[in-house]
Short mmCIF file of C-alpha atoms in Angstrom, two decimals:
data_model
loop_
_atom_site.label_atom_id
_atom_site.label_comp_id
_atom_site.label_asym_id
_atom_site.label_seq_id
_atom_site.Cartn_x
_atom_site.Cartn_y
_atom_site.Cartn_z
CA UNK A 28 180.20 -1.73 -40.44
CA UNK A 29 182.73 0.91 -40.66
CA UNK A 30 184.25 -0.19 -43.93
CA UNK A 31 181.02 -1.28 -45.94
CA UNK A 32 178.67 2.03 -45.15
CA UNK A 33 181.01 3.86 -48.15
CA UNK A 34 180.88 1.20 -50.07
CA UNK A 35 177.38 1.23 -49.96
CA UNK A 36 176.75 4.91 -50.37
CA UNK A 37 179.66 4.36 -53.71
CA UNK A 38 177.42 1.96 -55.35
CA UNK A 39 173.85 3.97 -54.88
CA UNK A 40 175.75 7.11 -56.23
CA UNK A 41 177.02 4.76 -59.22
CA UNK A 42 173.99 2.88 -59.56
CA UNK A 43 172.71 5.62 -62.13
CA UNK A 44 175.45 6.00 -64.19
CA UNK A 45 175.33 2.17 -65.16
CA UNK A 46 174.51 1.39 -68.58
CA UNK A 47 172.45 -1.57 -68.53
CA UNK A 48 170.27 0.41 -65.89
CA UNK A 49 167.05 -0.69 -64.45
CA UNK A 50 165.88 -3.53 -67.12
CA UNK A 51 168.93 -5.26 -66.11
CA UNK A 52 168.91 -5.68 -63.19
CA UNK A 53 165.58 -6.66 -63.16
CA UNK A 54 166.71 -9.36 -64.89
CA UNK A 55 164.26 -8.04 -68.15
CA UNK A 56 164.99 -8.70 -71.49
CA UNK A 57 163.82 -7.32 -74.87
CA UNK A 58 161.82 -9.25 -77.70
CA UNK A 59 162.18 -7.60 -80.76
CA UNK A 60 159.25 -8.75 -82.30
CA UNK A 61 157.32 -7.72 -79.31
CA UNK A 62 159.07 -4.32 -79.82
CA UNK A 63 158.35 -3.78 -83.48
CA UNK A 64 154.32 -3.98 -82.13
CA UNK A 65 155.46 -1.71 -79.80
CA UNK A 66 157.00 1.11 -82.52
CA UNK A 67 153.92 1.07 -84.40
CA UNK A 68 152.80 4.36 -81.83
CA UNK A 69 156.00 5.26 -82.39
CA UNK A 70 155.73 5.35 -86.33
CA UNK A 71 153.15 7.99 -87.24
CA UNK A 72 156.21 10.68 -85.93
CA UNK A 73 159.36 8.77 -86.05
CA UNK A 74 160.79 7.44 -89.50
CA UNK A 75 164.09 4.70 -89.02
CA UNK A 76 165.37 5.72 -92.79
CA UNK A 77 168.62 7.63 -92.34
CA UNK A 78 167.54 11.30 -92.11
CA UNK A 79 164.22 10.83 -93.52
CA UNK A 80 162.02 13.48 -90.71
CA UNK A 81 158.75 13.74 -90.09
CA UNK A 82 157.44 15.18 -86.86
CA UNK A 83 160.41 14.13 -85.02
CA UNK A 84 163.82 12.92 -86.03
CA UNK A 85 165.10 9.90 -87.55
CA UNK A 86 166.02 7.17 -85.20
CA UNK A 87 168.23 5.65 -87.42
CA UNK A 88 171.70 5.64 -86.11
CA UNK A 89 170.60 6.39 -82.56
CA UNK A 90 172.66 5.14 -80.25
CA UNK A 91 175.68 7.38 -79.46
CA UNK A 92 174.06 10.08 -81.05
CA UNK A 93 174.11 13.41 -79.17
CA UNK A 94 170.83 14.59 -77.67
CA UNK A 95 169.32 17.08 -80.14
CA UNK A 96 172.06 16.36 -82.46
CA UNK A 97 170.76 15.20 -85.67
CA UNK A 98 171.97 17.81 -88.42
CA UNK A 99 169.37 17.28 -90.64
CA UNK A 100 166.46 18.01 -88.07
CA UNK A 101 165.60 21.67 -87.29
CA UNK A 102 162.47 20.81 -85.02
CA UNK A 103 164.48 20.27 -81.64
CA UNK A 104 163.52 21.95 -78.48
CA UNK A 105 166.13 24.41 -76.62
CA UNK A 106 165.57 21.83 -73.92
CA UNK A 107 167.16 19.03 -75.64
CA UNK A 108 169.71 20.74 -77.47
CA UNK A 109 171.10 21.91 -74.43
CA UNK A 110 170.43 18.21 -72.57
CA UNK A 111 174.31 17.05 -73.12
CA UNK A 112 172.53 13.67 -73.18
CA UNK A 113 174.26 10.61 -75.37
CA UNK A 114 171.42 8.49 -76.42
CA UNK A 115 172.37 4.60 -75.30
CA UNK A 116 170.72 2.01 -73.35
CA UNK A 117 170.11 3.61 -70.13
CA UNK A 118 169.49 6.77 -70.88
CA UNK A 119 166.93 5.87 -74.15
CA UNK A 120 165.65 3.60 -71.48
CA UNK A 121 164.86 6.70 -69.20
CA UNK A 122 163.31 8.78 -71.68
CA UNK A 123 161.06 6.14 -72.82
CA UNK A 124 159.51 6.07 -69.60
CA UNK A 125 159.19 9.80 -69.02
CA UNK A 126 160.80 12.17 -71.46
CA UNK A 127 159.86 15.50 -69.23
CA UNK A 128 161.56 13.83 -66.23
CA UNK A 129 164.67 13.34 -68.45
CA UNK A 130 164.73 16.62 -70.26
CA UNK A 131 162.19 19.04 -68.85
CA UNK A 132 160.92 21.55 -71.00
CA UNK A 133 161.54 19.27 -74.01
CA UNK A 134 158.23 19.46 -76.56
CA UNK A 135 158.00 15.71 -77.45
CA UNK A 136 154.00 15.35 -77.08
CA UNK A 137 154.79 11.70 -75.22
CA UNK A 138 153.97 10.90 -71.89
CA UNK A 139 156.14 7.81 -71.82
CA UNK A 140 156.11 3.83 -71.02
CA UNK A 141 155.96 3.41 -67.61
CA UNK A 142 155.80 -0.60 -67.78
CA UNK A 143 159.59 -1.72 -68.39
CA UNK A 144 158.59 -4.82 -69.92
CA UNK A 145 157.57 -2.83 -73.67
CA UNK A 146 160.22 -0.37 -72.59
CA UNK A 147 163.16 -3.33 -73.04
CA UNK A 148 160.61 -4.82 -76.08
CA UNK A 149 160.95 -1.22 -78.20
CA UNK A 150 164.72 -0.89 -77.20
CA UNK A 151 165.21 -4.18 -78.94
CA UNK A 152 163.20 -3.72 -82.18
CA UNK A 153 165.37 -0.31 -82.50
CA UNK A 154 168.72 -2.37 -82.13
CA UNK A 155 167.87 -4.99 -84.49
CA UNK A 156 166.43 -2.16 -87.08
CA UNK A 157 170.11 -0.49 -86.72
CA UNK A 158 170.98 -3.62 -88.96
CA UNK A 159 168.98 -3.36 -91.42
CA UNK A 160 169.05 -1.52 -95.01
CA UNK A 161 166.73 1.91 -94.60
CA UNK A 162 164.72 -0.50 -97.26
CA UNK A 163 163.83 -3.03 -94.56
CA UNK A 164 163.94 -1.52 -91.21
CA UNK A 165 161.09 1.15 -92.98
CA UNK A 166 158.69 -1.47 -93.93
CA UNK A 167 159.38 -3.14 -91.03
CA UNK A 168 158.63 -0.28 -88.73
CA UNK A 169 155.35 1.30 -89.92
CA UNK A 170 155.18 4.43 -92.47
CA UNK A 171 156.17 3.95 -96.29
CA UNK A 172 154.88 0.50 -95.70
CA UNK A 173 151.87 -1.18 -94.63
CA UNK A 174 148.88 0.40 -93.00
CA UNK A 175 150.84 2.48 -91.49
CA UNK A 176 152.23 4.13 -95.00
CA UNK A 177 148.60 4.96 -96.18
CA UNK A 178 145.76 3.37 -95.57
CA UNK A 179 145.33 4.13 -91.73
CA UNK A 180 147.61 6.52 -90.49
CA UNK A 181 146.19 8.83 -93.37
CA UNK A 182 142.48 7.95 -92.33
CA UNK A 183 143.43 8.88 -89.03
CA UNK A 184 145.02 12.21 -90.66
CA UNK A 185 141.97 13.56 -91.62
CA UNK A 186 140.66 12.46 -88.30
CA UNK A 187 142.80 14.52 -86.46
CA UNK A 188 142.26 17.51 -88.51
CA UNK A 189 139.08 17.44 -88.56
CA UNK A 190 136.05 19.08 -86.19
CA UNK A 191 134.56 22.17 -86.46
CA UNK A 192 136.21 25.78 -86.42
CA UNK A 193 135.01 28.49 -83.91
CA UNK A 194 134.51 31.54 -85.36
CA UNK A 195 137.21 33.28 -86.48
CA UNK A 196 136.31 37.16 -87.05
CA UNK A 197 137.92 38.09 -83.31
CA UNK A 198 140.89 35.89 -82.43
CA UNK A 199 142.88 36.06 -78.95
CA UNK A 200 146.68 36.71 -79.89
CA UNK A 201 147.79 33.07 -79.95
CA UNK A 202 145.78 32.75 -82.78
CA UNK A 203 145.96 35.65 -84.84
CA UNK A 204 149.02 35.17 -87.27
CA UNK A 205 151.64 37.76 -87.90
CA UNK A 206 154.11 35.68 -90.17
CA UNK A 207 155.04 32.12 -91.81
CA UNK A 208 158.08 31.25 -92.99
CA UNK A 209 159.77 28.14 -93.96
CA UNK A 210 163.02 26.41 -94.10
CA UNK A 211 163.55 22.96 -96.24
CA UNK A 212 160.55 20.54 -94.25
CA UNK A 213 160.06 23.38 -91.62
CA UNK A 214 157.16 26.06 -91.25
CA UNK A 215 157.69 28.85 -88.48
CA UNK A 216 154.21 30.23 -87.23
CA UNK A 217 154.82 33.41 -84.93
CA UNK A 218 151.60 34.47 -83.65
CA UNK A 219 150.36 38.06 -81.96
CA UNK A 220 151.59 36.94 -78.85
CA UNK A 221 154.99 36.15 -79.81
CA UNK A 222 155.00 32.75 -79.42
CA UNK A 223 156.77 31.21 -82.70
CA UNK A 224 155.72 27.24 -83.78
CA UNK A 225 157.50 25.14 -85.69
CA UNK A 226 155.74 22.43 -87.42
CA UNK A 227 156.65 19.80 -89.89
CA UNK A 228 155.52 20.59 -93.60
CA UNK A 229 153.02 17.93 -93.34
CA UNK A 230 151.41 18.74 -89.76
CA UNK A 231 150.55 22.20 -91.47
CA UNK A 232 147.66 22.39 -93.49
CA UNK A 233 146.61 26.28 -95.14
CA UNK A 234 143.04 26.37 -95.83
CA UNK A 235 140.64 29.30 -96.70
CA UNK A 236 137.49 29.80 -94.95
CA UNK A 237 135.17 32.67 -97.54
CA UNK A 238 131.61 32.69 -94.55
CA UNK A 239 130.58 34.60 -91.78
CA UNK A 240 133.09 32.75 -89.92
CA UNK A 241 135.76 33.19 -91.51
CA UNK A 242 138.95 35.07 -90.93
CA UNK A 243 138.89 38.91 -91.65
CA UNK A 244 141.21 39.58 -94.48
CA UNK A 245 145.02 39.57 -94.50
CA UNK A 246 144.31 38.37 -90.63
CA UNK A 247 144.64 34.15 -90.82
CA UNK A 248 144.06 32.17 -87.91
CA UNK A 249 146.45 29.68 -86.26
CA UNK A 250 144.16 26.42 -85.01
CA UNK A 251 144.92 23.32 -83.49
CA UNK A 252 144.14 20.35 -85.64
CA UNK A 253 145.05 16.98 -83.55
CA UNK A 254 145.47 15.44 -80.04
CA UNK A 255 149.67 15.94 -79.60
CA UNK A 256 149.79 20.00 -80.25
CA UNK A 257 152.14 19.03 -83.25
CA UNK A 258 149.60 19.45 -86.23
CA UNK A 259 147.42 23.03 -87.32
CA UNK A 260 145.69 24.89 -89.86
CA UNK A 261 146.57 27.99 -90.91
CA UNK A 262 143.15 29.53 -92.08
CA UNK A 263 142.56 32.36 -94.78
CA UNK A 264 139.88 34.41 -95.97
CA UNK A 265 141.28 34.13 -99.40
CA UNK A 266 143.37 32.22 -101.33
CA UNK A 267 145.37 35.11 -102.93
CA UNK A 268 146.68 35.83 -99.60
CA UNK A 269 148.72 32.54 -99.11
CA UNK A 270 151.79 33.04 -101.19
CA UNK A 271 152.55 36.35 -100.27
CA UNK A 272 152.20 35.75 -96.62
CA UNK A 273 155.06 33.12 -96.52
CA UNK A 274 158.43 33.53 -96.97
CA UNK A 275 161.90 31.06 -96.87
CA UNK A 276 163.93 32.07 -94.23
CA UNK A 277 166.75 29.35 -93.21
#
């Protein structure tokens, strides 16, 4: 008993560190095809075309990639950035099931797969669409092709967006903005209480709003427009004021 009680307490303290983690030793393995089904609520955020962003990064050429390391995404929390985290089985695996538990802090609006059945499935679909040309792995993973591309993801666009605006005469501070500015695919919102945004070009929408409920003028409101906190509107009272209120800054 004295010999095999370090042993023991070696292998729990390596038991984390291994990389075909939980799924297998469960003895679970992934179905691709079960996995591409999977991806599809992956899809409206994630593109699998070599640095092709849209909400979040590319997962093209994940594995081995550095946490927050994508140079053509500017969108990453300070969370992740600062994760040290190499993306491979296990730990993909682990954030997956519960990215805040992983990384806390990080702003992924994803409460994770807790079922490690789909978890191995969506690991398996990304593998196989490593292999693939940009070409196929798109159309076979949801937007640029197929419902997903058009028809309805951008139904369920408008969806999202839509709903009806309080009135905006008085705002509270997080709405009330103080500047935009953008760099390449990225708009910065910093609002009156100093909280700065950053949304994708196509999660930001700037609208005008000329009735009683409207903004006051040179005074545009910040408003939520979806159910993940990653898509807004920017609302005006006019549309002269849009150009001049944004500026590039990279």
């Amino acid at each position: 008993m004295k010999m095999k009680l370090p042993l023991l307490l070696i292998a729990v303290v390596a038991a984390p560190l291994a990389v075909a983690s939980v799924l297998l030793a469960a003895g679970i393995k992934g179905n691709a095809p079960r996995g591409q089904r999977v991806f599809v609520a992956c899809a409206a955020c994630h593109s699998l075309q070599p640095d092709k962003n849209m909400t979040g990064p590319s997962l093209a050429n994940l594995w081995n990639r550095k946490a927050g390391g994508l140079p053509s995404f500017s969108r990453y929390s300070p969370a992740l950035k600062s994760s040290d985290i190499l993306w491979n089985d296990q730990t993909l695996d682990e954030w997956i099931k519960d990215p805040q538990h992983l990384v806390p802090g990080n702003e992924m609006t994803f409460d994770g797969i807790k079922d490690a059945q789909p978890r191995a499935d969506l690991l398996a679909f990304l593998k196989e669409a490593q292999k693939a040309t940009p070409q196929t792995a798109q159309q076979e993973g949801g937007p640029g092709g197929g419902m997903m591309g058009g028809g309805m993801m951008g139904g369920m666009g408008g969806m999202m967006g839509g709903g009806q605006v309080p009135n905006l005469k008085k705002l509270y501070s997080a709405q009330r903005v103080q500047t935009i500015t953008y760099c390449k695919d990225t708009y910065t919102v910093t609002t009156a209480n100093g909280r700065a945004r950053q949304f994708w070009e196509h999660n930001l929408r700037l609208k005008t709003d000329a009735s009683d409920d409207g903004p006051e003028k040179n005074a545009p409101a910040l408003v939520d427009a979806g159910m993940m906190g990653d898509r807004a509107d920017v609302i005006f009272a006019d549309p002269s004021e849009i150009s001049p209120f944004i500026s590039p800054k990279c």
